[in-house]
Coordinates of C-alpha atoms and ligand atoms in Angstrom, one line a residue:
M1 CA 22.2 9.8 -0.1
I2 CA 19.1 7.8 -0.4
V3 CA 15.6 8.4 0.9
T4 CA 13.9 5.1 1.6
K5 CA 10.1 4.9 2.2
F6 CA 8.4 1.9 3.6
G7 CA 4.6 1.2 3.0
G8 CA 2.2 -0.3 5.5
S9 CA 2.6 -3.9 4.5
S10 CA 6.4 -3.6 5.2
L11 CA 5.6 -2.3 8.7
A12 CA 2.7 -4.6 9.6
C13 CA 4.5 -6.7 12.1
A14 CA 7.9 -7.6 13.9
E15 CA 8.8 -10.1 11.1
Q16 CA 8.4 -7.3 8.4
L17 CA 10.3 -4.8 10.5
E18 CA 13.3 -7.1 10.7
K19 CA 13.3 -7.1 6.9
V20 CA 13.2 -3.3 7.0
K21 CA 16.2 -3.2 9.3
N22 CA 18.3 -5.5 7.1
I23 CA 17.5 -3.3 4.1
V24 CA 18.2 0.0 5.7
L25 CA 21.4 -1.1 7.5
S26 CA 22.8 -2.8 4.3
N27 CA 23.6 0.5 2.7
P28 CA 24.9 3.6 4.8
E29 CA 23.6 5.9 2.1
R30 CA 20.1 5.2 3.4
C31 CA 20.0 8.2 5.8
V32 CA 16.3 9.2 5.7
V33 CA 13.6 6.6 6.4
V34 CA 10.0 7.6 5.8
V35 CA 7.3 5.2 7.2
S36 CA 3.6 4.6 6.8
A37 CA 1.4 3.3 9.6
P38 CA 1.3 -0.5 10.1
G39 CA -0.8 -2.1 7.4
K40 CA -2.5 -5.5 7.1
R41 CA -0.7 -8.6 8.3
K42 CA -3.2 -10.8 6.5
S43 CA -6.1 -10.1 4.2
D44 CA -8.9 -9.9 6.9
D45 CA -6.8 -7.5 9.0
I46 CA -7.7 -3.7 9.3
K47 CA -5.1 -1.0 8.6
I48 CA -4.2 1.1 11.4
T49 CA -5.2 4.2 9.5
D50 CA -8.7 2.9 8.9
L51 CA -9.0 2.1 12.6
L52 CA -7.9 5.6 13.5
Y53 CA -10.4 7.2 11.1
T54 CA -13.1 5.1 13.0
L55 CA -11.8 6.0 16.3
R56 CA -11.9 9.7 15.5
S57 CA -15.6 9.5 14.5
H58 CA -16.5 7.6 17.7
I59 CA -14.8 10.2 19.8
K60 CA -16.5 13.1 17.7
Y61 CA -19.9 11.6 18.1
G62 CA -19.6 10.2 21.5
V63 CA -19.7 6.5 20.6
P64 CA -18.0 4.2 23.2
D65 CA -14.6 3.4 21.5
N66 CA -12.6 1.1 23.8
D67 CA -12.5 -1.9 21.5
I68 CA -11.1 0.1 18.5
L69 CA -8.6 1.8 20.9
D70 CA -7.5 -1.7 22.2
M71 CA -7.2 -2.9 18.6
I72 CA -4.9 -0.1 17.8
L73 CA -2.8 -0.3 21.0
S74 CA -2.4 -4.1 20.8
R75 CA -0.8 -3.9 17.3
Y76 CA 1.8 -1.4 18.5
Q77 CA 2.4 -3.4 21.8
E78 CA 2.9 -6.6 19.8
I79 CA 5.6 -4.9 17.6
E80 CA 7.3 -3.3 20.6
E81 CA 7.4 -6.6 22.5
E82 CA 8.6 -8.8 19.8
L83 CA 11.4 -6.5 18.9
H84 CA 12.3 -6.1 22.6
L85 CA 12.2 -2.3 22.3
D86 CA 11.3 -1.4 25.9
M87 CA 9.7 1.9 25.1
N88 CA 6.4 1.7 26.9
I89 CA 4.8 3.2 23.8
V90 CA 1.3 2.0 24.6
S91 CA 1.1 4.1 27.7
E92 CA 2.2 7.1 25.9
M93 CA -0.4 6.4 23.2
R94 CA -3.2 5.6 25.8
D95 CA -2.6 9.0 27.5
F96 CA -2.7 10.7 24.2
F97 CA -6.0 9.3 22.9
N98 CA -7.6 9.6 26.3
S99 CA -6.8 13.3 26.3
L100 CA -8.9 13.9 23.2
D101 CA -12.3 15.4 23.1
K102 CA -15.0 15.7 20.5
D103 CA -13.4 18.7 18.8
C104 CA -10.3 16.8 17.8
S105 CA -9.4 17.0 14.2
S106 CA -8.9 13.9 11.9
G107 CA -5.3 15.2 11.3
E108 CA -4.6 15.1 15.1
V109 CA -5.9 11.6 15.4
V110 CA -5.1 9.8 12.2
S111 CA -1.5 11.1 11.9
R112 CA -0.7 9.2 15.1
G113 CA -0.5 5.9 13.1
E114 CA 2.6 7.1 11.3
Y115 CA 3.9 9.1 14.4
Y116 CA 4.1 6.1 16.7
C117 CA 5.2 3.8 14.1
A118 CA 8.2 6.1 13.3
K119 CA 9.1 6.3 16.9
L120 CA 9.2 2.4 17.1
V121 CA 11.3 2.2 13.8
A122 CA 13.7 4.9 14.9
R123 CA 14.4 3.0 18.2
Y124 CA 14.8 -0.2 16.4
L125 CA 17.1 1.1 13.8
G126 CA 19.0 3.2 16.2
F127 CA 18.3 6.4 14.2
T128 CA 16.8 9.7 15.4
F129 CA 13.0 10.2 15.3
V130 CA 12.3 13.5 13.6
D131 CA 8.6 14.5 13.6
A132 CA 7.1 15.7 10.2
T133 CA 5.8 18.8 12.0
D134 CA 9.3 19.9 12.5
I135 CA 10.3 19.6 8.9
L136 CA 7.4 19.5 6.6
F137 CA 5.6 22.8 6.5
F138 CA 2.4 23.9 4.7
T139 CA 1.1 27.3 4.0
F140 CA -2.5 28.0 4.9
D141 CA -3.4 27.3 1.3
G142 CA -2.3 23.7 1.7
D143 CA 0.9 24.3 -0.5
I144 CA 4.2 23.0 0.7
D145 CA 6.4 25.9 2.1
Y146 CA 9.5 24.8 0.0
E147 CA 12.2 26.9 1.5
K148 CA 11.2 26.5 5.1
S149 CA 10.8 22.7 4.8
R150 CA 14.1 22.4 2.8
K151 CA 16.1 24.3 5.4
A152 CA 14.6 22.3 8.2
T153 CA 15.1 19.0 6.6
K154 CA 18.7 19.6 5.8
A155 CA 19.4 20.9 9.2
A156 CA 17.8 17.7 10.9
I157 CA 19.9 15.4 8.6
E158 CA 23.1 17.5 9.3
K159 CA 22.4 17.3 13.0
Y160 CA 21.4 13.7 13.4
G161 CA 23.0 11.9 10.5
R162 CA 20.3 9.1 10.0
I163 CA 16.7 10.0 10.7
V164 CA 13.2 8.3 10.7
V165 CA 10.3 10.6 9.6
P166 CA 6.5 9.8 9.8
G167 CA 4.8 10.0 6.5
F168 CA 1.4 11.3 5.5
Y169 CA 1.2 14.6 7.3
G170 CA 2.8 18.0 7.9
V171 CA 2.0 21.2 9.7
Y172 CA 0.1 24.4 9.0
P173 CA 1.5 27.7 10.2
N174 CA -0.9 27.6 13.3
N175 CA 0.5 24.2 14.2
D176 CA -2.6 22.3 13.0
I177 CA -1.8 19.0 11.4
H178 CA -2.3 18.7 7.6
L179 CA -2.9 15.3 6.2
F180 CA -2.2 14.3 2.6
S181 CA -4.9 12.2 0.9
R182 CA -4.7 8.4 1.5
G183 CA -1.5 6.7 0.6
G184 CA 0.2 10.0 1.1
S185 CA 3.3 8.8 2.8
D186 CA 4.6 8.3 -0.8
I187 CA 4.3 12.1 -1.1
T188 CA 6.2 12.7 2.1
G189 CA 9.0 10.4 0.7
A190 CA 9.1 12.4 -2.5
Y191 CA 9.5 15.8 -0.7
M192 CA 12.1 14.5 1.6
S193 CA 14.1 13.2 -1.4
V194 CA 13.9 16.7 -2.9
F195 CA 14.8 18.5 0.3
A196 CA 17.6 16.1 1.0
D197 CA 18.9 16.3 -2.6
A198 CA 18.8 12.5 -2.7
R199 CA 20.4 10.6 -5.4
V200 CA 17.4 8.2 -5.5
Y201 CA 14.1 7.9 -3.9
E202 CA 13.5 4.2 -2.9
N203 CA 9.9 3.2 -2.4
W204 CA 9.6 -0.2 -0.7
T205 CA 6.4 -2.0 -1.1
D206 CA 5.1 -5.7 -1.4
V207 CA 5.4 -6.1 -5.1
S208 CA 8.7 -6.3 -7.2
G209 CA 7.8 -3.3 -9.2
I210 CA 5.2 -1.9 -11.5
Y211 CA 3.2 -4.2 -13.6
A212 CA 2.6 -3.5 -17.3
V213 CA -1.1 -4.5 -16.7
D214 CA -3.3 -5.4 -13.7
P215 CA -2.1 -8.9 -12.8
R216 CA -5.6 -9.9 -11.9
L217 CA -6.5 -9.5 -15.5
A218 CA -3.5 -11.1 -17.2
K219 CA -1.7 -14.2 -15.8
D220 CA 1.5 -13.3 -17.6
A221 CA 1.6 -9.7 -16.5
K222 CA 5.2 -8.6 -16.7
I223 CA 7.0 -6.1 -14.5
I224 CA 8.1 -2.9 -16.1
R225 CA 11.8 -2.4 -15.5
S226 CA 12.1 1.2 -16.6
I227 CA 9.3 3.8 -17.1
S228 CA 9.3 7.6 -17.5
Y229 CA 7.6 10.0 -15.1
D230 CA 5.1 10.9 -17.7
E231 CA 4.2 7.3 -18.5
L232 CA 3.7 6.6 -14.8
R233 CA 1.6 9.5 -14.3
E234 CA -0.7 8.5 -17.2
L235 CA -0.9 5.0 -16.0
S236 CA -1.7 6.2 -12.3
C237 CA -4.3 8.6 -13.6
M238 CA -6.1 5.7 -15.6
G239 CA -6.4 3.4 -12.7
A240 CA -3.0 1.7 -12.2
N241 CA -2.6 1.6 -8.4
V242 CA 1.1 2.1 -7.9
L243 CA 2.5 5.2 -6.3
H244 CA 0.4 8.1 -5.0
E245 CA -0.1 10.3 -8.2
D246 CA 1.2 13.4 -6.4
S247 CA 4.5 11.9 -5.4
V248 CA 5.9 11.8 -9.1
K249 CA 5.9 15.5 -9.8
P250 CA 8.2 16.6 -7.0
C251 CA 10.8 13.9 -8.1
Q252 CA 10.3 14.7 -11.8
D253 CA 10.9 18.5 -11.3
A254 CA 14.1 17.7 -9.3
D255 CA 15.1 14.9 -11.6
I256 CA 15.3 12.3 -8.7
P257 CA 14.8 8.8 -9.9
I258 CA 12.2 6.8 -8.1
H259 CA 13.0 3.1 -7.5
I260 CA 10.1 0.7 -6.6
L261 CA 11.3 -2.3 -4.6
N262 CA 9.9 -5.3 -2.7
T263 CA 10.6 -5.7 1.0
N264 CA 9.9 -9.3 0.8
E265 CA 12.2 -9.9 -2.2
P266 CA 14.9 -7.2 -1.7
N267 CA 17.2 -8.6 -4.4
D268 CA 14.6 -8.2 -7.1
E269 CA 15.4 -5.5 -9.7
G270 CA 12.2 -3.5 -9.2
T271 CA 11.2 -0.6 -11.4
F272 CA 13.1 2.6 -12.0
I273 CA 11.2 5.7 -12.8
T274 CA 13.3 8.4 -14.6
S275 CA 12.9 11.1 -17.3
N276 CA 14.7 9.0 -19.8
A277 CA 13.2 5.5 -19.5
T278 CA 14.6 2.7 -21.6
C279 CA 11.6 0.6 -22.3
L280 CA 12.5 -2.0 -25.0
T281 CA 8.9 -2.3 -26.4
P282 CA 6.8 0.4 -28.0
I283 CA 4.2 0.1 -25.4
T284 CA 5.1 0.3 -21.7
G285 CA 1.8 -0.4 -19.9
I286 CA -1.9 -0.7 -20.0
A287 CA -4.5 0.5 -17.6
G288 CA -8.2 1.2 -17.6
K289 CA -10.7 3.1 -15.6
K290 CA -14.5 2.9 -15.4
G291 CA -17.2 5.6 -14.7
F292 CA -17.1 8.0 -17.7
V293 CA -19.9 9.6 -19.5
S294 CA -19.8 11.0 -23.0
F295 CA -21.9 14.0 -24.2
T296 CA -21.8 13.9 -28.0
L297 CA -23.1 17.0 -29.8
H298 CA -24.3 16.6 -33.4
K299 CA -24.8 19.5 -35.6
R300 CA -24.4 19.8 -39.4
R301 CA -21.3 21.7 -40.4
M302 CA -20.5 22.2 -36.7
S303 CA -16.8 22.5 -37.6
K304 CA -17.5 25.6 -39.6
E305 CA -19.3 27.4 -36.8
I306 CA -16.9 29.8 -35.1
G307 CA -17.1 29.5 -31.3
F308 CA -19.3 26.4 -31.1
V309 CA -16.9 24.3 -29.0
Y310 CA -16.1 27.4 -26.9
R311 CA -19.8 28.1 -26.1
A312 CA -20.2 24.4 -25.2
L313 CA -17.2 24.7 -22.9
E314 CA -18.8 27.7 -21.2
I315 CA -21.9 25.6 -20.3
F316 CA -19.7 22.9 -18.8
T317 CA -17.7 25.6 -16.8
K318 CA -20.9 27.0 -15.6
Y319 CA -21.6 23.6 -14.0
N320 CA -18.1 23.4 -12.7
V321 CA -17.2 20.3 -14.9
N322 CA -13.8 19.3 -15.9
I323 CA -13.5 17.8 -19.4
E324 CA -11.2 14.8 -19.5
H325 CA -11.1 14.2 -23.3
L326 CA -12.6 15.9 -26.3
P327 CA -12.5 14.0 -29.6
T328 CA -14.1 15.9 -32.6
G329 CA -15.2 15.3 -36.1
M330 CA -16.8 17.5 -38.9
N331 CA -20.4 17.3 -37.5
T332 CA -19.8 16.0 -34.0
V333 CA -17.9 16.7 -30.9
A334 CA -17.7 14.5 -27.8
F335 CA -17.0 15.8 -24.2
I336 CA -15.8 12.9 -22.1
I337 CA -16.2 13.4 -18.5
E338 CA -15.9 11.4 -15.2
E339 CA -19.6 10.6 -14.2
D340 CA -18.9 11.6 -10.6
N341 CA -18.5 15.2 -11.8
V342 CA -21.9 15.3 -13.5
R343 CA -24.0 12.9 -11.6
S344 CA -26.6 15.5 -10.4
T345 CA -26.2 17.9 -13.3
M346 CA -26.0 15.9 -16.5
H347 CA -29.6 16.4 -17.6
K348 CA -29.5 20.1 -17.0
I349 CA -26.3 20.3 -19.0
V350 CA -27.9 18.5 -22.0
A351 CA -31.0 20.8 -21.9
D352 CA -28.7 23.9 -21.9
L353 CA -26.4 22.5 -24.6
E354 CA -29.4 21.7 -26.9
S355 CA -31.2 25.0 -26.3
E356 CA -28.2 27.4 -26.5
L357 CA -26.3 25.6 -29.2
D358 CA -29.3 24.5 -31.2
C359 CA -27.7 20.9 -31.5
E360 CA -28.7 17.4 -30.7
V361 CA -27.0 15.8 -27.7
E362 CA -26.5 12.0 -27.2
L363 CA -25.6 11.1 -23.7
E364 CA -23.8 7.8 -23.3
R365 CA -23.0 6.5 -19.8
D366 CA -21.2 3.6 -18.2
I367 CA -18.0 4.0 -20.4
G368 CA -14.7 2.5 -19.5
M369 CA -11.5 4.2 -20.9
L370 CA -8.7 1.9 -21.9
A371 CA -5.2 3.5 -21.8
I372 CA -2.3 2.3 -23.8
V373 CA 0.9 4.1 -22.6
G374 CA 4.2 4.4 -24.2
E375 CA 6.7 7.1 -25.0
D376 CA 7.1 5.4 -28.4
M377 CA 3.5 6.1 -29.1
R378 CA 4.3 9.8 -29.8
E379 CA 5.7 8.7 -33.3
N380 CA 4.9 5.1 -33.8
I381 CA 1.5 4.3 -35.4
I382 CA 1.8 0.5 -35.3
P383 CA 0.5 0.0 -31.7
V384 CA -2.5 2.1 -32.4
S385 CA -3.6 -0.1 -35.4
S386 CA -2.8 -3.2 -33.5
V387 CA -5.0 -2.2 -30.5
L388 CA -8.0 -1.4 -32.8
E389 CA -7.5 -4.7 -34.7
I390 CA -7.4 -6.8 -31.4
L391 CA -10.6 -5.1 -30.1
K392 CA -12.3 -5.7 -33.4
E393 CA -11.3 -9.5 -33.5
N394 CA -12.7 -9.8 -30.0
Q395 CA -15.9 -8.0 -30.9
I396 CA -15.5 -5.2 -28.4
N397 CA -17.3 -2.2 -29.5
I398 CA -15.4 1.0 -29.6
N399 CA -17.0 4.1 -28.3
C400 CA -14.2 6.5 -29.2
V401 CA -10.4 6.8 -29.8
V402 CA -8.4 9.6 -28.5
K403 CA -4.8 10.2 -29.3
A404 CA -3.2 13.6 -29.2
P405 CA 0.0 13.6 -31.5
D406 CA 2.3 14.6 -28.7
E407 CA 0.9 12.4 -25.9
V408 CA 2.2 9.2 -24.7
T409 CA -1.2 7.6 -24.3
M410 CA -3.9 6.4 -26.6
L411 CA -7.3 6.1 -25.1
V412 CA -10.1 3.9 -26.2
G413 CA -13.6 4.2 -24.8
V414 CA -15.5 1.0 -24.5
S415 CA -18.6 -0.2 -22.6
E416 CA -17.8 -0.4 -18.9
N417 CA -18.7 -4.1 -18.7
Q418 CA -16.3 -5.0 -21.4
L419 CA -13.3 -3.1 -19.9
S420 CA -11.7 -6.0 -18.1
L421 CA -12.0 -8.1 -21.3
A422 CA -10.6 -5.4 -23.4
I423 CA -7.6 -4.9 -21.1
S424 CA -6.7 -8.6 -21.0
V425 CA -7.2 -9.2 -24.7
V426 CA -5.2 -6.1 -25.7
Y427 CA -2.5 -7.1 -23.4
S428 CA -2.0 -10.6 -24.5
G429 CA -2.5 -9.7 -28.2
L430 CA 0.2 -7.0 -27.9
R431 CA 2.5 -9.3 -26.0
K432 CA 2.2 -11.9 -28.8
Q433 CA 3.3 -9.3 -31.3
G434 CA 6.2 -8.2 -29.0
L435 CA 4.8 -4.7 -28.7
I436 CA 4.6 -4.7 -24.9
Ligands
LIG501 N1 -1.3 5.4 6.4 C1 -1.9 6.2 5.3 C2 -3.0 5.4 4.5 O1 -3.2 4.3 4.8 C3 -0.9 6.8 4.5 C4 0.1 5.9 3.8 O2 0.1 4.7 4.1 O3 0.7 6.3 2.8 O4 -3.5 6.0 3.6

């Protein structure tokens, strides 16, 4: 059995939905279809989910909202008409939205993007629509209620055979709707795969797989054919915009391969995400993220002072700050943090560190972290030296290098305004050497 999830661009209009139908019906194993809300048809379009967030604010603050509602309804009407579905979905939608008052929650409103889309898709495919509120249950803490959800999902598949499920939301024990964060239909797809014991989780999008580097930064960006769950998580955390980060772990825990595929080019190979990836080069991918700040603490013989780092960490903990990286030397230790976490507290933290630890603190802002990811990096030292050499040749100043021995990632801190350049020169340099 295969769980098949389609993203917003695959559901944006009737033409895309025809492709979806061909894909789904070409393999009888595709029994569970998870859908997002319709996305953009062209670059200046607005995604249905964005319109729904606006609609909800208008309802809440009493702003007249007819134009927004009409924009939403017309998208669904167009799809229904062009596919000759004859469901009169627009009148059902209009009744629902007109019944809302200012106390409506964003879950209640925004989830309708996926809900009505799944209804249209189910009718079009001839499958049964199963609402996420009947199979995806959360506890009050926002955790998935595994047992209850698994049981309900299996029962629905057993009863109906082939089903369509709206992504992006589930239900709390009191029947309130709980939304995942943006892009969360990927997570629904992952949980459906786990509950249905799928042999593979197919995630259909508008690119033919995961790029080894952002294609806007490298003309010859290649597609990764095989990548491990760990590598993917590292790339996603460091800015690669692929799958929703939280969709990887459920599949990794259940050892279900994820296959990224292109709805517009269904015969392309795509990218396979598994535990034993078979990348043919030492480095699998490169990504980068801006917005880091480094607190470097200088103190003579710091490494001999027992509890020094511990006390520094206590100060960061007091300000509720998460440390991303922590390179150390004999007389220095640097705490690298996402600037968003310390925007209002960074100067207080510096003052506390200096007074309580009797050290000098150097604060450096606007750091970009370049991540070079590959399972082979656990043992192979060549890529590390090559990366540093390439950066030196291109006169890119290195702020710090972090590489834990058992990690699949090497991180290099550079100035934020040189990050794009760093990504592109490192990629082309490593490509020339056959390392990526
Ligand atoms: N429709 C939601 C969003 O735009 C969820 C999703 O597409 O995965 O974020």
